[in-house]
JSON list of C-alpha atoms in Angstrom, two decimals:
[
{"chain": "K", "resi": 45, "resn": "MET", "atom": "CA", "xyz": [-34.57, -9.14, 19.37]},
{"chain": "K", "resi": 46, "resn": "THR", "atom": "CA", "xyz": [-30.86, -8.89, 18.46]},
{"chain": "K", "resi": 47, "resn": "LEU", "atom": "CA", "xyz": [-28.33, -11.38, 17.12]},
{"chain": "K", "resi": 48, "resn": "ARG", "atom": "CA", "xyz": [-25.27, -11.04, 19.36]},
{"chain": "K", "resi": 49, "resn": "LEU", "atom": "CA", "xyz": [-21.82, -11.62, 17.87]},
{"chain": "K", "resi": 50, "resn": "ARG", "atom": "CA", "xyz": [-18.39, -11.54, 19.52]},
{"chain": "K", "resi": 51, "resn": "TYR", "atom": "CA", "xyz": [-15.09, -11.57, 17.63]},
{"chain": "K", "resi": 52, "resn": "VAL", "atom": "CA", "xyz": [-11.39, -11.57, 18.43]},
{"chain": "K", "resi": 53, "resn": "ALA", "atom": "CA", "xyz": [-8.83, -9.03, 17.28]},
{"chain": "K", "resi": 54, "resn": "GLY", "atom": "CA", "xyz": [-7.70, -9.66, 13.72]},
{"chain": "K", "resi": 55, "resn": "VAL", "atom": "CA", "xyz": [-11.20, -10.50, 12.46]},
{"chain": "K", "resi": 56, "resn": "THR", "atom": "CA", "xyz": [-12.90, -7.76, 10.46]},
{"chain": "K", "resi": 57, "resn": "PRO", "atom": "CA", "xyz": [-16.64, -8.56, 10.31]},
{"chain": "K", "resi": 58, "resn": "ALA", "atom": "CA", "xyz": [-17.73, -5.30, 8.65]},
{"chain": "K", "resi": 59, "resn": "ARG", "atom": "CA", "xyz": [-18.50, -6.86, 5.26]},
{"chain": "K", "resi": 60, "resn": "TRP", "atom": "CA", "xyz": [-20.73, -9.52, 6.80]},
{"chain": "K", "resi": 61, "resn": "LEU", "atom": "CA", "xyz": [-22.48, -6.93, 8.93]},
{"chain": "K", "resi": 62, "resn": "ARG", "atom": "CA", "xyz": [-23.32, -4.90, 5.83]},
{"chain": "K", "resi": 63, "resn": "VAL", "atom": "CA", "xyz": [-24.75, -7.94, 4.07]},
{"chain": "K", "resi": 64, "resn": "TRP", "atom": "CA", "xyz": [-26.72, -8.90, 7.17]},
{"chain": "K", "resi": 65, "resn": "ASP", "atom": "CA", "xyz": [-28.18, -5.40, 7.54]},
{"chain": "K", "resi": 66, "resn": "GLU", "atom": "CA", "xyz": [-29.49, -5.59, 3.97]},
{"chain": "K", "resi": 67, "resn": "LEU", "atom": "CA", "xyz": [-30.69, -9.17, 4.31]},
{"chain": "K", "resi": 68, "resn": "ARG", "atom": "CA", "xyz": [-32.28, -8.99, 7.75]},
{"chain": "K", "resi": 69, "resn": "PRO", "atom": "CA", "xyz": [-33.22, -5.44, 8.70]},
{"chain": "K", "resi": 70, "resn": "ASP", "atom": "CA", "xyz": [-35.73, -7.01, 11.09]},
{"chain": "K", "resi": 71, "resn": "LEU", "atom": "CA", "xyz": [-32.96, -8.62, 13.18]},
{"chain": "K", "resi": 72, "resn": "PRO", "atom": "CA", "xyz": [-30.17, -6.19, 14.21]},
{"chain": "K", "resi": 73, "resn": "LEU", "atom": "CA", "xyz": [-26.71, -7.67, 14.72]},
{"chain": "K", "resi": 74, "resn": "GLU", "atom": "CA", "xyz": [-24.65, -6.54, 17.70]},
{"chain": "K", "resi": 75, "resn": "ALA", "atom": "CA", "xyz": [-20.91, -7.09, 17.12]},
{"chain": "K", "resi": 76, "resn": "ILE", "atom": "CA", "xyz": [-18.38, -6.58, 19.93]},
{"chain": "K", "resi": 77, "resn": "ARG", "atom": "CA", "xyz": [-14.66, -7.29, 19.89]},
{"chain": "K", "resi": 78, "resn": "VAL", "atom": "CA", "xyz": [-13.29, -9.23, 22.86]},
{"chain": "K", "resi": 79, "resn": "ASP", "atom": "CA", "xyz": [-9.88, -10.25, 24.12]},
{"chain": "K", "resi": 80, "resn": "GLU", "atom": "CA", "xyz": [-8.71, -13.66, 22.96]},
{"chain": "K", "resi": 81, "resn": "ALA", "atom": "CA", "xyz": [-8.64, -14.90, 26.57]},
{"chain": "K", "resi": 82, "resn": "ASP", "atom": "CA", "xyz": [-12.39, -14.12, 26.79]},
{"chain": "K", "resi": 83, "resn": "GLN", "atom": "CA", "xyz": [-13.45, -15.29, 23.34]},
{"chain": "K", "resi": 84, "resn": "LEU", "atom": "CA", "xyz": [-15.85, -17.92, 24.71]},
{"chain": "K", "resi": 85, "resn": "THR", "atom": "CA", "xyz": [-16.89, -16.13, 27.90]},
{"chain": "K", "resi": 86, "resn": "ALA", "atom": "CA", "xyz": [-19.98, -14.42, 26.48]},
{"chain": "K", "resi": 87, "resn": "LEU", "atom": "CA", "xyz": [-21.14, -17.63, 24.77]},
{"chain": "K", "resi": 88, "resn": "ALA", "atom": "CA", "xyz": [-20.79, -19.61, 27.99]},
{"chain": "K", "resi": 89, "resn": "ALA", "atom": "CA", "xyz": [-22.70, -16.94, 29.91]},
{"chain": "K", "resi": 90, "resn": "GLY", "atom": "CA", "xyz": [-25.52, -16.81, 27.35]},
{"chain": "K", "resi": 91, "resn": "GLU", "atom": "CA", "xyz": [-24.63, -13.21, 26.50]},
{"chain": "K", "resi": 92, "resn": "ALA", "atom": "CA", "xyz": [-23.74, -13.95, 22.85]},
{"chain": "K", "resi": 93, "resn": "ASP", "atom": "CA", "xyz": [-25.16, -16.15, 20.11]},
{"chain": "K", "resi": 94, "resn": "LEU", "atom": "CA", "xyz": [-22.07, -16.60, 17.91]},
{"chain": "K", "resi": 95, "resn": "ALA", "atom": "CA", "xyz": [-18.38, -15.84, 18.05]},
{"chain": "K", "resi": 96, "resn": "PHE", "atom": "CA", "xyz": [-15.42, -15.61, 15.71]},
{"chain": "K", "resi": 97, "resn": "VAL", "atom": "CA", "xyz": [-12.63, -17.29, 17.67]},
{"chain": "K", "resi": 98, "resn": "ARG", "atom": "CA", "xyz": [-8.97, -18.14, 17.19]},
{"chain": "K", "resi": 99, "resn": "LEU", "atom": "CA", "xyz": [-8.45, -21.88, 17.52]},
{"chain": "K", "resi": 100, "resn": "PRO", "atom": "CA", "xyz": [-7.81, -23.97, 19.50]},
{"chain": "K", "resi": 101, "resn": "VAL", "atom": "CA", "xyz": [-10.74, -23.66, 21.87]},
{"chain": "K", "resi": 102, "resn": "ASP", "atom": "CA", "xyz": [-12.73, -26.15, 23.92]},
{"chain": "K", "resi": 103, "resn": "GLY", "atom": "CA", "xyz": [-15.44, -27.06, 21.43]},
{"chain": "K", "resi": 104, "resn": "THR", "atom": "CA", "xyz": [-17.61, -28.99, 23.87]},
{"chain": "K", "resi": 105, "resn": "GLY", "atom": "CA", "xyz": [-21.25, -28.11, 23.20]},
{"chain": "K", "resi": 106, "resn": "LEU", "atom": "CA", "xyz": [-20.36, -25.93, 20.23]},
{"chain": "K", "resi": 107, "resn": "HIS", "atom": "CA", "xyz": [-20.86, -26.09, 16.49]},
{"chain": "K", "resi": 108, "resn": "THR", "atom": "CA", "xyz": [-17.63, -25.07, 14.76]},
{"chain": "K", "resi": 109, "resn": "VAL", "atom": "CA", "xyz": [-17.09, -23.93, 11.19]},
{"chain": "K", "resi": 110, "resn": "GLN", "atom": "CA", "xyz": [-13.41, -23.45, 10.42]},
{"chain": "K", "resi": 111, "resn": "LEU", "atom": "CA", "xyz": [-12.88, -20.50, 8.10]},
{"chain": "K", "resi": 112, "resn": "TRP", "atom": "CA", "xyz": [-9.33, -19.45, 7.26]},
{"chain": "K", "resi": 113, "resn": "ASP", "atom": "CA", "xyz": [-5.70, -19.79, 8.34]},
{"chain": "K", "resi": 114, "resn": "GLU", "atom": "CA", "xyz": [-3.54, -16.92, 9.55]},
{"chain": "K", "resi": 115, "resn": "ILE", "atom": "CA", "xyz": [0.16, -17.12, 8.82]},
{"chain": "K", "resi": 116, "resn": "ALA", "atom": "CA", "xyz": [2.62, -16.32, 11.59]},
{"chain": "K", "resi": 117, "resn": "VAL", "atom": "CA", "xyz": [4.91, -13.31, 11.35]},
{"chain": "K", "resi": 118, "resn": "ALA", "atom": "CA", "xyz": [7.88, -12.24, 13.42]},
{"chain": "K", "resi": 119, "resn": "VAL", "atom": "CA", "xyz": [7.49, -8.69, 14.68]},
{"chain": "K", "resi": 120, "resn": "LEU", "atom": "CA", "xyz": [10.95, -7.11, 14.94]},
{"chain": "K", "resi": 121, "resn": "PRO", "atom": "CA", "xyz": [12.32, -3.65, 15.70]},
{"chain": "K", "resi": 122, "resn": "LYS", "atom": "CA", "xyz": [12.86, -1.79, 12.43]},
{"chain": "K", "resi": 123, "resn": "GLU", "atom": "CA", "xyz": [16.62, -1.64, 12.97]},
{"chain": "K", "resi": 124, "resn": "HIS", "atom": "CA", "xyz": [16.92, -5.40, 13.70]},
{"chain": "K", "resi": 125, "resn": "PRO", "atom": "CA", "xyz": [19.44, -7.26, 11.48]},
{"chain": "K", "resi": 126, "resn": "LEU", "atom": "CA", "xyz": [16.64, -9.54, 10.20]},
{"chain": "K", "resi": 127, "resn": "ALA", "atom": "CA", "xyz": [14.16, -6.74, 9.55]},
{"chain": "K", "resi": 128, "resn": "ASP", "atom": "CA", "xyz": [14.90, -6.57, 5.81]},
{"chain": "K", "resi": 129, "resn": "ALA", "atom": "CA", "xyz": [14.32, -10.27, 5.17]},
{"chain": "K", "resi": 130, "resn": "GLU", "atom": "CA", "xyz": [11.50, -11.25, 2.81]},
{"chain": "K", "resi": 131, "resn": "SER", "atom": "CA", "xyz": [10.72, -14.25, 5.04]},
{"chain": "K", "resi": 132, "resn": "LEU", "atom": "CA", "xyz": [12.23, -16.16, 7.93]},
{"chain": "K", "resi": 133, "resn": "ALA", "atom": "CA", "xyz": [12.34, -19.69, 9.32]},
{"chain": "K", "resi": 134, "resn": "LEU", "atom": "CA", "xyz": [12.08, -20.53, 12.99]},
{"chain": "K", "resi": 135, "resn": "ALA", "atom": "CA", "xyz": [15.77, -21.48, 12.94]},
{"chain": "K", "resi": 136, "resn": "ASP", "atom": "CA", "xyz": [16.60, -17.88, 12.01]},
{"chain": "K", "resi": 137, "resn": "LEU", "atom": "CA", "xyz": [15.07, -16.71, 15.29]},
{"chain": "K", "resi": 138, "resn": "GLU", "atom": "CA", "xyz": [16.90, -19.19, 17.54]},
{"chain": "K", "resi": 139, "resn": "GLY", "atom": "CA", "xyz": [18.85, -17.36, 20.19]},
{"chain": "K", "resi": 140, "resn": "GLU", "atom": "CA", "xyz": [17.00, -14.10, 19.54]},
{"chain": "K", "resi": 141, "resn": "PRO", "atom": "CA", "xyz": [15.44, -12.56, 22.68]},
{"chain": "K", "resi": 142, "resn": "ILE", "atom": "CA", "xyz": [11.66, -12.83, 22.95]},
{"chain": "K", "resi": 143, "resn": "ALA", "atom": "CA", "xyz": [9.56, -9.88, 24.11]},
{"chain": "K", "resi": 144, "resn": "PRO", "atom": "CA", "xyz": [7.47, -10.63, 27.22]},
{"chain": "K", "resi": 145, "resn": "GLN", "atom": "CA", "xyz": [4.02, -11.69, 26.04]},
{"chain": "K", "resi": 146, "resn": "GLN", "atom": "CA", "xyz": [1.22, -9.47, 27.32]},
{"chain": "K", "resi": 147, "resn": "PRO", "atom": "CA", "xyz": [-2.55, -10.11, 27.46]},
{"chain": "K", "resi": 148, "resn": "ASP", "atom": "CA", "xyz": [-2.98, -7.20, 25.04]},
{"chain": "K", "resi": 149, "resn": "PRO", "atom": "CA", "xyz": [-1.09, -7.88, 21.76]},
{"chain": "K", "resi": 150, "resn": "ALA", "atom": "CA", "xyz": [-0.63, -4.13, 21.28]},
{"chain": "K", "resi": 151, "resn": "MET", "atom": "CA", "xyz": [1.41, -4.04, 24.49]},
{"chain": "K", "resi": 152, "resn": "THR", "atom": "CA", "xyz": [3.53, -6.98, 23.34]},
{"chain": "K", "resi": 153, "resn": "ILE", "atom": "CA", "xyz": [4.32, -5.18, 20.09]},
{"chain": "K", "resi": 154, "resn": "GLU", "atom": "CA", "xyz": [5.08, -2.01, 22.04]},
{"chain": "K", "resi": 155, "resn": "LEU", "atom": "CA", "xyz": [7.67, -4.00, 24.01]},
{"chain": "K", "resi": 156, "resn": "VAL", "atom": "CA", "xyz": [9.14, -5.20, 20.71]},
{"chain": "K", "resi": 157, "resn": "ALA", "atom": "CA", "xyz": [9.47, -1.58, 19.62]},
{"chain": "K", "resi": 158, "resn": "ALA", "atom": "CA", "xyz": [11.21, -0.84, 22.91]},
{"chain": "K", "resi": 159, "resn": "GLY", "atom": "CA", "xyz": [13.90, -3.38, 22.04]},
{"chain": "K", "resi": 160, "resn": "THR", "atom": "CA", "xyz": [13.05, -6.15, 24.51]},
{"chain": "K", "resi": 161, "resn": "GLY", "atom": "CA", "xyz": [12.97, -8.83, 21.80]},
{"chain": "K", "resi": 162, "resn": "HIS", "atom": "CA", "xyz": [10.79, -10.18, 19.01]},
{"chain": "K", "resi": 163, "resn": "ALA", "atom": "CA", "xyz": [7.28, -11.63, 18.97]},
{"chain": "K", "resi": 164, "resn": "VAL", "atom": "CA", "xyz": [5.67, -14.22, 16.70]},
{"chain": "K", "resi": 165, "resn": "VAL", "atom": "CA", "xyz": [2.00, -13.38, 16.18]},
{"chain": "K", "resi": 166, "resn": "PRO", "atom": "CA", "xyz": [-0.72, -13.96, 13.57]},
{"chain": "K", "resi": 167, "resn": "HIS", "atom": "CA", "xyz": [-0.34, -11.68, 10.56]},
{"chain": "K", "resi": 168, "resn": "SER", "atom": "CA", "xyz": [-3.75, -10.09, 11.20]},
{"chain": "K", "resi": 169, "resn": "ILE", "atom": "CA", "xyz": [-2.63, -9.05, 14.71]},
{"chain": "K", "resi": 170, "resn": "ALA", "atom": "CA", "xyz": [0.58, -7.49, 13.41]},
{"chain": "K", "resi": 171, "resn": "ARG", "atom": "CA", "xyz": [-1.40, -5.64, 10.74]},
{"chain": "K", "resi": 172, "resn": "LEU", "atom": "CA", "xyz": [-3.97, -4.40, 13.27]},
{"chain": "K", "resi": 173, "resn": "HIS", "atom": "CA", "xyz": [-1.26, -3.02, 15.57]},
{"chain": "K", "resi": 174, "resn": "ARG", "atom": "CA", "xyz": [1.10, -1.80, 12.84]},
{"chain": "K", "resi": 175, "resn": "ARG", "atom": "CA", "xyz": [3.73, 0.70, 13.95]},
{"chain": "K", "resi": 176, "resn": "LYS", "atom": "CA", "xyz": [6.40, 2.66, 12.10]},
{"chain": "K", "resi": 177, "resn": "ASP", "atom": "CA", "xyz": [9.16, 1.41, 14.42]},
{"chain": "K", "resi": 178, "resn": "VAL", "atom": "CA", "xyz": [8.57, -2.33, 13.87]},
{"chain": "K", "resi": 179, "resn": "VAL", "atom": "CA", "xyz": [8.31, -4.67, 10.89]},
{"chain": "K", "resi": 180, "resn": "ALA", "atom": "CA", "xyz": [6.45, -7.95, 10.42]},
{"chain": "K", "resi": 181, "resn": "VAL", "atom": "CA", "xyz": [8.29, -10.69, 8.52]},
{"chain": "K", "resi": 182, "resn": "PRO", "atom": "CA", "xyz": [6.49, -13.95, 7.54]},
{"chain": "K", "resi": 183, "resn": "VAL", "atom": "CA", "xyz": [7.78, -17.08, 9.28]},
{"chain": "K", "resi": 184, "resn": "THR", "atom": "CA", "xyz": [7.27, -19.78, 6.67]},
{"chain": "K", "resi": 185, "resn": "ASP", "atom": "CA", "xyz": [7.56, -22.87, 8.90]},
{"chain": "K", "resi": 186, "resn": "ALA", "atom": "CA", "xyz": [5.71, -21.58, 11.97]},
{"chain": "K", "resi": 187, "resn": "PRO", "atom": "CA", "xyz": [2.36, -23.30, 12.55]},
{"chain": "K", "resi": 188, "resn": "PRO", "atom": "CA", "xyz": [-0.53, -21.13, 11.38]},
{"chain": "K", "resi": 189, "resn": "THR", "atom": "CA", "xyz": [-3.48, -20.21, 13.54]},
{"chain": "K", "resi": 190, "resn": "ARG", "atom": "CA", "xyz": [-7.05, -20.65, 12.35]},
{"chain": "K", "resi": 191, "resn": "ILE", "atom": "CA", "xyz": [-10.18, -18.54, 12.68]},
{"chain": "K", "resi": 192, "resn": "ALA", "atom": "CA", "xyz": [-13.50, -20.28, 13.20]},
{"chain": "K", "resi": 193, "resn": "LEU", "atom": "CA", "xyz": [-17.14, -19.35, 13.72]},
{"chain": "K", "resi": 194, "resn": "VAL", "atom": "CA", "xyz": [-18.70, -21.09, 16.72]},
{"chain": "K", "resi": 195, "resn": "TRP", "atom": "CA", "xyz": [-22.10, -21.14, 18.38]},
{"chain": "K", "resi": 196, "resn": "PRO", "atom": "CA", "xyz": [-23.84, -23.27, 21.02]},
{"chain": "K", "resi": 197, "resn": "VAL", "atom": "CA", "xyz": [-25.46, -26.50, 19.87]},
{"chain": "K", "resi": 198, "resn": "ASP", "atom": "CA", "xyz": [-28.68, -25.56, 21.66]},
{"chain": "K", "resi": 199, "resn": "ARG", "atom": "CA", "xyz": [-28.79, -22.22, 19.80]},
{"chain": "K", "resi": 200, "resn": "ASP", "atom": "CA", "xyz": [-28.73, -23.77, 16.31]},
{"chain": "K", "resi": 201, "resn": "ASP", "atom": "CA", "xyz": [-31.76, -22.17, 14.67]},
{"chain": "K", "resi": 202, "resn": "ALA", "atom": "CA", "xyz": [-32.68, -20.63, 11.32]},
{"chain": "K", "resi": 203, "resn": "ASP", "atom": "CA", "xyz": [-31.24, -17.21, 12.20]},
{"chain": "K", "resi": 204, "resn": "ILE", "atom": "CA", "xyz": [-27.89, -18.70, 13.12]},
{"chain": "K", "resi": 205, "resn": "GLN", "atom": "CA", "xyz": [-27.80, -20.80, 9.97]},
{"chain": "K", "resi": 206, "resn": "GLN", "atom": "CA", "xyz": [-28.62, -17.76, 7.86]},
{"chain": "K", "resi": 207, "resn": "PHE", "atom": "CA", "xyz": [-25.69, -15.85, 9.34]},
{"chain": "K", "resi": 208, "resn": "VAL", "atom": "CA", "xyz": [-23.40, -18.85, 8.77]},
{"chain": "K", "resi": 209, "resn": "GLY", "atom": "CA", "xyz": [-24.52, -18.77, 5.15]},
{"chain": "K", "resi": 210, "resn": "VAL", "atom": "CA", "xyz": [-23.60, -15.09, 4.89]},
{"chain": "K", "resi": 211, "resn": "VAL", "atom": "CA", "xyz": [-20.14, -15.71, 6.32]},
{"chain": "K", "resi": 212, "resn": "ARG", "atom": "CA", "xyz": [-19.50, -18.67, 4.04]},
{"chain": "K", "resi": 213, "resn": "GLY", "atom": "CA", "xyz": [-20.70, -16.74, 1.00]},
{"chain": "K", "resi": 214, "resn": "ARG", "atom": "CA", "xyz": [-23.53, -19.17, 0.36]},
{"chain": "K", "resi": 215, "resn": "GLY", "atom": "CA", "xyz": [-27.06, -18.21, -0.56]},
{"chain": "K", "resi": 216, "resn": "ALA", "atom": "CA", "xyz": [-29.25, -17.02, 2.25]},
{"chain": "K", "resi": 217, "resn": "LYS", "atom": "CA", "xyz": [-31.24, -20.28, 2.24]},
{"chain": "K", "resi": 218, "resn": "SER", "atom": "CA", "xyz": [-28.22, -22.58, 2.22]},
{"chain": "K", "resi": 219, "resn": "SER", "atom": "CA", "xyz": [-27.54, -24.65, 5.31]},
{"chain": "K", "resi": 220, "resn": "ARG", "atom": "CA", "xyz": [-24.29, -25.79, 6.88]},
{"chain": "K", "resi": 221, "resn": "THR", "atom": "CA", "xyz": [-22.80, -29.06, 5.70]},
{"chain": "K", "resi": 222, "resn": "GLU", "atom": "CA", "xyz": [-20.66, -31.01, 8.17]},
{"chain": "K", "resi": 223, "resn": "GLY", "atom": "CA", "xyz": [-17.00, -30.71, 7.29]},
{"chain": "K", "resi": 224, "resn": "ASP", "atom": "CA", "xyz": [-17.70, -27.92, 4.81]},
{"chain": "K", "resi": 225, "resn": "ALA", "atom": "CA", "xyz": [-14.72, -25.73, 5.51]},
{"chain": "K", "resi": 226, "resn": "GLU", "atom": "CA", "xyz": [-12.86, -23.32, 3.28]},
{"chain": "K", "resi": 227, "resn": "PRO", "atom": "CA", "xyz": [-9.48, -24.59, 2.08]},
{"chain": "K", "resi": 228, "resn": "ALA", "atom": "CA", "xyz": [-6.58, -23.33, 4.16]},
{"chain": "K", "resi": 229, "resn": "ILE", "atom": "CA", "xyz": [-4.01, -21.06, 2.56]},
{"chain": "K", "resi": 230, "resn": "LYS", "atom": "CA", "xyz": [-0.64, -22.80, 2.34]},
{"chain": "K", "resi": 231, "resn": "PRO", "atom": "CA", "xyz": [1.99, -21.07, 4.53]},
{"chain": "K", "resi": 232, "resn": "ALA", "atom": "CA", "xyz": [4.42, -20.53, 1.63]},
{"chain": "K", "resi": 233, "resn": "LYS", "atom": "CA", "xyz": [1.74, -18.86, -0.50]},
{"chain": "K", "resi": 234, "resn": "ALA", "atom": "CA", "xyz": [0.49, -16.82, 2.44]},
{"chain": "K", "resi": 235, "resn": "ALA", "atom": "CA", "xyz": [4.04, -15.71, 3.19]},
{"chain": "K", "resi": 236, "resn": "LYS", "atom": "CA", "xyz": [4.41, -14.40, -0.36]},
{"chain": "K", "resi": 237, "resn": "LEU", "atom": "CA", "xyz": [1.14, -12.50, 0.00]},
{"chain": "K", "resi": 238, "resn": "ALA", "atom": "CA", "xyz": [2.25, -10.98, 3.28]},
{"chain": "K", "resi": 239, "resn": "ALA", "atom": "CA", "xyz": [5.62, -9.99, 1.81]},
{"chain": "K", "resi": 240, "resn": "ALA", "atom": "CA", "xyz": [3.90, -8.41, -1.18]},
{"chain": "K", "resi": 241, "resn": "GLU", "atom": "CA", "xyz": [1.60, -6.48, 1.14]},
{"chain": "K", "resi": 242, "resn": "ARG", "atom": "CA", "xyz": [4.62, -5.25, 3.06]},
{"chain": "K", "resi": 243, "resn": "ARG", "atom": "CA", "xyz": [6.39, -4.09, -0.10]},
{"chain": "K", "resi": 244, "resn": "ALA", "atom": "CA", "xyz": [3.22, -2.33, -1.24]},
{"chain": "K", "resi": 245, "resn": "ALA", "atom": "CA", "xyz": [2.99, -0.50, 2.09]},
{"chain": "K", "resi": 246, "resn": "ASP", "atom": "CA", "xyz": [6.65, 0.58, 1.81]},
{"chain": "K", "resi": 247, "resn": "ALA", "atom": "CA", "xyz": [6.10, 1.76, -1.76]},
{"chain": "K", "resi": 248, "resn": "LYS", "atom": "CA", "xyz": [3.05, 3.73, -0.71]},
{"chain": "K", "resi": 249, "resn": "ALA", "atom": "CA", "xyz": [5.06, 5.50, 1.97]},
{"chain": "K", "resi": 250, "resn": "GLY", "atom": "CA", "xyz": [7.72, 6.51, -0.58]},
{"chain": "K", "resi": 251, "resn": "THR", "atom": "CA", "xyz": [7.80, 7.07, -4.31]},
{"chain": "K", "resi": 252, "resn": "GLY", "atom": "CA", "xyz": [7.20, 3.69, -5.83]},
{"chain": "K", "resi": 253, "resn": "LYS", "atom": "CA", "xyz": [6.82, 2.75, -9.45]},
{"chain": "K", "resi": 254, "resn": "GLY", "atom": "CA", "xyz": [3.09, 3.29, -9.16]},
{"chain": "K", "resi": 255, "resn": "ALA", "atom": "CA", "xyz": [3.71, 7.01, -8.70]},
{"chain": "K", "resi": 256, "resn": "LYS", "atom": "CA", "xyz": [5.09, 7.35, -12.20]},
{"chain": "K", "resi": 257, "resn": "GLY", "atom": "CA", "xyz": [2.60, 8.30, -14.84]},
{"chain": "K", "resi": 258, "resn": "GLY", "atom": "CA", "xyz": [2.21, 9.47, -18.37]},
{"chain": "K", "resi": 259, "resn": "LYS", "atom": "CA", "xyz": [4.89, 7.22, -19.92]},
{"chain": "K", "resi": 260, "resn": "GLY", "atom": "CA", "xyz": [3.09, 3.91, -20.26]},
{"chain": "K", "resi": 261, "resn": "LYS", "atom": "CA", "xyz": [2.13, 2.38, -23.55]},
{"chain": "K", "resi": 262, "resn": "GLY", "atom": "CA", "xyz": [-1.43, 3.50, -23.11]},
{"chain": "K", "resi": 263, "resn": "ALA", "atom": "CA", "xyz": [-0.58, 7.06, -22.15]},
{"chain": "K", "resi": 264, "resn": "GLY", "atom": "CA", "xyz": [-0.64, 8.39, -25.70]},
{"chain": "K", "resi": 265, "resn": "LYS", "atom": "CA", "xyz": [-3.79, 6.48, -26.63]},
{"chain": "K", "resi": 266, "resn": "SER", "atom": "CA", "xyz": [-5.76, 7.82, -23.70]},
{"chain": "K", "resi": 267, "resn": "ALA", "atom": "CA", "xyz": [-5.12, 11.37, -24.88]},
{"chain": "K", "resi": 268, "resn": "LYS", "atom": "CA", "xyz": [-6.60, 10.70, -28.29]},
{"chain": "K", "resi": 269, "resn": "SER", "atom": "CA", "xyz": [-10.23, 11.34, -28.94]},
{"chain": "K", "resi": 270, "resn": "GLY", "atom": "CA", "xyz": [-12.41, 8.68, -30.42]},
{"chain": "K", "resi": 271, "resn": "ARG", "atom": "CA", "xyz": [-13.26, 10.85, -33.48]},
{"chain": "K", "resi": 272, "resn": "THR", "atom": "CA", "xyz": [-11.98, 9.97, -36.93]},
{"chain": "K", "resi": 273, "resn": "ALA", "atom": "CA", "xyz": [-9.41, 12.45, -38.23]},
{"chain": "K", "resi": 274, "resn": "PRO", "atom": "CA", "xyz": [-10.45, 14.46, -41.33]},
{"chain": "K", "resi": 275, "resn": "ARG", "atom": "CA", "xyz": [-9.11, 13.08, -44.61]},
{"chain": "K", "resi": 276, "resn": "THR", "atom": "CA", "xyz": [-6.66, 15.14, -46.63]},
{"chain": "K", "resi": 277, "resn": "GLY", "atom": "CA", "xyz": [-4.78, 14.80, -49.94]},
{"chain": "K", "resi": 278, "resn": "GLN", "atom": "CA", "xyz": [-5.80, 14.49, -53.65]},
{"chain": "K", "resi": 279, "resn": "GLY", "atom": "CA", "xyz": [-8.41, 11.82, -53.03]},
{"chain": "K", "resi": 280, "resn": "ALA", "atom": "CA", "xyz": [-10.16, 13.96, -50.49]},
{"chain": "K", "resi": 281, "resn": "LYS", "atom": "CA", "xyz": [-10.21, 16.95, -52.90]},
{"chain": "K", "resi": 282, "resn": "GLN", "atom": "CA", "xyz": [-11.80, 14.85, -55.67]},
{"chain": "K", "resi": 283, "resn": "ARG", "atom": "CA", "xyz": [-14.50, 13.59, -53.30]},
{"chain": "K", "resi": 284, "resn": "ASN", "atom": "CA", "xyz": [-15.20, 17.13, -52.17]},
{"chain": "K", "resi": 285, "resn": "ARG", "atom": "CA", "xyz": [-15.57, 18.34, -55.84]},
{"chain": "K", "resi": 286, "resn": "ARG", "atom": "CA", "xyz": [-18.07, 15.52, -56.52]},
{"chain": "K", "resi": 287, "resn": "ARG", "atom": "CA", "xyz": [-20.05, 16.60, -53.46]},
{"chain": "K", "resi": 288, "resn": "GLY", "atom": "CA", "xyz": [-20.10, 20.22, -54.64]},
{"chain": "K", "resi": 289, "resn": "ARG", "atom": "CA", "xyz": [-17.80, 21.46, -51.90]}
]
């Protein structure tokens, strides 16, 4: 028997898979990424037991646990006049050409790189399909998207509940509570996090402050050994004479 999981691009289930492998070696977990357009297809066909989806979806006949929000970012060509902005508002993008949206987000971002326009996508999608010729700038007033874990009502058993507990960080024996959802990250705070991540990536590519070393306050201390230095002077000589040295 296998627990079958589907997940959309932008979700990284590796950490939960590791916990599950340790917790339930008797029940292997099969995880397959699917296109967003097909995020419920396997569940509806009985070919999957759970799915990480990007809301909104038709939740008829499904249990839904909302997990986290994804901020929206504008993906722009690197040479675009707005590419150096820390953040943008939707008004900043008015009149800007929009790249033709493709079923595969990677293709949409490729069209952005080709200069056809910009695209507003979840931050996780932009990060997954990161390219050197485009940048992702947080859009602070764009509505966020939300990731949720869903499964059929008629498939709500102990194994499912145990996996839900793993995802939510609860103990293995904890059960789901109705309305028990993680607090959403506020767009402004999430925008700052995304901007910080972008600056860190730029610094890593160049010679940022983190590359400097040896001049911090603790640099001299780290070179010292933990041994007490030998005592010198008249007092030390008198002590040595008393000890017969």
